[in-house]
Each structure stands twice: as structure tokens, then as C-alpha cells.
C-alpha positions as a LaTeX table, in Angstrom:
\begin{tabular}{lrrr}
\hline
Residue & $x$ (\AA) & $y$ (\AA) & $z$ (\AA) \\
\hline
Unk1 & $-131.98$ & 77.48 & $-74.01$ \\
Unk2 & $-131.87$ & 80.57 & $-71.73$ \\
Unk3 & $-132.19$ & 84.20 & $-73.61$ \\
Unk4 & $-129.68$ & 86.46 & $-71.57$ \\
Unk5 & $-131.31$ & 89.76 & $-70.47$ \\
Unk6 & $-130.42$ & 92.99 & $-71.44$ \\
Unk7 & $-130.05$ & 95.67 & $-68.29$ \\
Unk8 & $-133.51$ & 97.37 & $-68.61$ \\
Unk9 & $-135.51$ & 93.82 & $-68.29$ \\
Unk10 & $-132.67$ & 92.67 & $-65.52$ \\
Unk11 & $-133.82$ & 96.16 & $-63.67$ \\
Unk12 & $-137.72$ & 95.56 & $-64.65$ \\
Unk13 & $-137.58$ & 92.19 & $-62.89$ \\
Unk14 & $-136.28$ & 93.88 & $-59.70$ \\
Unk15 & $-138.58$ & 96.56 & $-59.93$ \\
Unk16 & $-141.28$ & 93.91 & $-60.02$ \\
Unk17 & $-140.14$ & 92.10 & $-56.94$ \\
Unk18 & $-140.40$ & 95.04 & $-54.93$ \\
Unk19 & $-143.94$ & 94.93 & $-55.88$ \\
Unk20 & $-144.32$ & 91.73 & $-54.82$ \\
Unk21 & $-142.45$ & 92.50 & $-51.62$ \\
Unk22 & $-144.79$ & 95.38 & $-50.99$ \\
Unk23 & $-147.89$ & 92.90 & $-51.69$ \\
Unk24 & $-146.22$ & 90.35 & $-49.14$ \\
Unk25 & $-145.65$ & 93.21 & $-46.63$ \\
Unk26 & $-149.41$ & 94.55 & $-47.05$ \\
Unk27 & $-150.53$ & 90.34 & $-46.77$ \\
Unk28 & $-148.20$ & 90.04 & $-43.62$ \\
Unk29 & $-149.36$ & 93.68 & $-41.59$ \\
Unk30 & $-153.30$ & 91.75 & $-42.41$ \\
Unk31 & $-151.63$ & 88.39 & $-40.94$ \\
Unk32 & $-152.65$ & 86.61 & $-44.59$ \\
Unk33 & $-150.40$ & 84.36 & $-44.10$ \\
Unk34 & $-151.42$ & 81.85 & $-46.67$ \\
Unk35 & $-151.32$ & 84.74 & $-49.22$ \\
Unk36 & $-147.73$ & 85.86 & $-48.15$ \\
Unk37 & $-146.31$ & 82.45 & $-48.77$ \\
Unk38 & $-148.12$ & 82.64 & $-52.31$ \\
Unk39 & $-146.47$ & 85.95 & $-53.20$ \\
Unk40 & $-142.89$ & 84.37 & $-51.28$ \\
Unk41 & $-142.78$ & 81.95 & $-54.15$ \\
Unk42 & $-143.78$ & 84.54 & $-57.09$ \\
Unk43 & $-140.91$ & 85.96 & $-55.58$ \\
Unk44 & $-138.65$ & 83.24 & $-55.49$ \\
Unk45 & $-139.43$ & 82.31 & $-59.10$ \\
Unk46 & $-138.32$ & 85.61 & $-60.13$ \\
Unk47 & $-135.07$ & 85.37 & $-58.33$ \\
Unk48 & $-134.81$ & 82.42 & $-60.07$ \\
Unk49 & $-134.80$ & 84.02 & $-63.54$ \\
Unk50 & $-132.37$ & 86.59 & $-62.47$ \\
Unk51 & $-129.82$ & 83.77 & $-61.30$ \\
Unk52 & $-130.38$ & 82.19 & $-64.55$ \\
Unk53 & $-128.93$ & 84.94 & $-66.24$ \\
Unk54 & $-125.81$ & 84.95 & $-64.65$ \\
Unk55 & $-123.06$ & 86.64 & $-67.59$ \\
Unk56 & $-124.93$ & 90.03 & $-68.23$ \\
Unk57 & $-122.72$ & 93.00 & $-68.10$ \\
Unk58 & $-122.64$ & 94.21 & $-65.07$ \\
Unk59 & $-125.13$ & 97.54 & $-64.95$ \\
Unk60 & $-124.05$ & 101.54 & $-64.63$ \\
Unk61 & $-125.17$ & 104.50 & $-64.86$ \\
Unk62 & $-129.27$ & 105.27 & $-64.19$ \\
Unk63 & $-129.93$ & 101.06 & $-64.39$ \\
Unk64 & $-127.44$ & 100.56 & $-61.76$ \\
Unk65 & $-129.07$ & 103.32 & $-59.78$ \\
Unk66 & $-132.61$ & 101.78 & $-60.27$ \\
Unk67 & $-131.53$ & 98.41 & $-59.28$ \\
Unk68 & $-129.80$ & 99.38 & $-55.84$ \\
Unk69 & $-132.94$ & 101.38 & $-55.17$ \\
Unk70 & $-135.37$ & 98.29 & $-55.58$ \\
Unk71 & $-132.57$ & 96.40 & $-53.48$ \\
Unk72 & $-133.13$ & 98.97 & $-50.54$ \\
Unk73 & $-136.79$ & 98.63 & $-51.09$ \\
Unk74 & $-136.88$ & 94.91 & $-50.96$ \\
Unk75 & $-134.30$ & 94.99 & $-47.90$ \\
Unk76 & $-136.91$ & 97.27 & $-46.10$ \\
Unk77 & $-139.84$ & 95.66 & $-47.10$ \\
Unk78 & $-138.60$ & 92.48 & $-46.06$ \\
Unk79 & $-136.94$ & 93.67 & $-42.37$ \\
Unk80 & $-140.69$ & 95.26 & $-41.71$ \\
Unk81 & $-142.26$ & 91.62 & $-43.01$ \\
Unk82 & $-139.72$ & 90.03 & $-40.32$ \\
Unk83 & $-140.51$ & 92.17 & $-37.66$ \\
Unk84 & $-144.72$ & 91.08 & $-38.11$ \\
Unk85 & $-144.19$ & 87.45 & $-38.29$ \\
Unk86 & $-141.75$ & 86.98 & $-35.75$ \\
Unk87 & $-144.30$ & 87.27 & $-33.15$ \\
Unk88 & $-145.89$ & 84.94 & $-34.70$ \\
Unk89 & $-144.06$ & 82.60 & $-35.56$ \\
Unk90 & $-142.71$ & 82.24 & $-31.79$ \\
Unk91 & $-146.62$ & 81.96 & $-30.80$ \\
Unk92 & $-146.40$ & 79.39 & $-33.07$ \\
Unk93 & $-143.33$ & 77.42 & $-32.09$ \\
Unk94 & $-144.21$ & 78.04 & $-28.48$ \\
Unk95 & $-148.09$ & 75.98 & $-29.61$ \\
Unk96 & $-145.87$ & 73.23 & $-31.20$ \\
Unk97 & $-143.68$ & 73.07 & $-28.04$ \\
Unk98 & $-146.97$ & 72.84 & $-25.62$ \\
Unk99 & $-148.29$ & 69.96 & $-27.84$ \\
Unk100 & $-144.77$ & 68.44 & $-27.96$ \\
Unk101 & $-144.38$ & 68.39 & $-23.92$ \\
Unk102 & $-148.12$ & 67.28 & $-23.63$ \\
Unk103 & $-147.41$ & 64.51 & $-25.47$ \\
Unk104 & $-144.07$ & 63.52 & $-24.13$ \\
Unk105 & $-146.24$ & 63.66 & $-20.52$ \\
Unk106 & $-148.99$ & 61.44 & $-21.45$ \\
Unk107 & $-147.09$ & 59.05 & $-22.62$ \\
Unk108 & $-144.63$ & 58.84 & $-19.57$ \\
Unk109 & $-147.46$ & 58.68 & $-17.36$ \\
Unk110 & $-149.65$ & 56.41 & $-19.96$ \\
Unk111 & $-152.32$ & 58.98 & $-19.94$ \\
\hline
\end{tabular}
């Protein structure tokens, strides 16, 4: 059985994914990659609890206020995390296509 959140834990959880988000951002600007796909699925498990406790009053006043603000941070964080991996992960795609074609050759011409 799920326990339903009250607003100032539903506003602590965001507040603590933009932590994470700023951890992930600091991993991805060091190219930790390994470390930013640990801190995606801290994340992700915190989303998680939030979706579970779907039915909670919707929030006002300085709640409401705090969770749009972590919203806009995660947005941010997360557009500034996009714009350092996709570099790399076209360098990558473009190493997966080279293999891909190399292989594809060989084997036409049985090298």
C-alpha cells in the first residue's frame, strides 16, 4: 500500500531531483558518462514515486511556486546536459555506423 504525500514532501522530492539533475549536469560537462546514467536512474526512481502518488491536491500558494521553480531548474539542467552529449552521442553513432559499413564490406567482398 502506497502512503499519499502531503505537498511539502511532493515539493521536497522535486527539489531533490534538481539536485540530482545538477549532479548529472556536473557528471556530463566531465564526460562521466557511466556516472550520469547512475544519477539518470536515481532520477527516474524518484519520478517514479511522484507518479505513484497520483490523487494529491493539486499545490498553491509558496509549494506551487517552489515546484515550478525546480521544474525550470530541471528543464535547464537537462537542455544544458543535451547540448554536451549530443556531440557525443553522434561521435558515437557515427563509430557504430563505420563498424556497421566495415562489416557489411568484408563480407560482400569475403574479406
Amino acid at each position: 500500500m502506497t502512503m499519499t504525500m502531503n505537498g511539502q514532501e511532493v515539493v521536497t522530492v522535486y527539489e531533490t531531483m534538481v539536485g540530482i539533475t545538477e549532479r548529472m549536469l556536473d557528471a556530463a560537462t566531465a564526460s562521466e558518462w557511466d556516472r550520469l546514467a547512475e544519477l539518470e536512474q536515481e532520477c527516474a526512481a524518484h519520478a517514479r514515486r511522484l507518479k505513484a502518488n497520483e490523487g494529491v491536491a493539486p499545490l498553491a500558494g509558496q509549494e506551487r511556486v517552489r515546484k515550478v521553480d525546480a521544474i525550470r531548474r530541471m528543464l535547464d539542467a537537462d537542455r544544458r546536459i543535451r547540448d554536451l552529449t549530443s556531440p557525443w552521442m553522434a561521435h558515437l553513432s557515427s563509430l557504430i555506423n563505420s563498424k556497421s559499413t566495415e562489416r557489411r564490406v568484408a563480407r560482400a567482398y569475403g574479406v
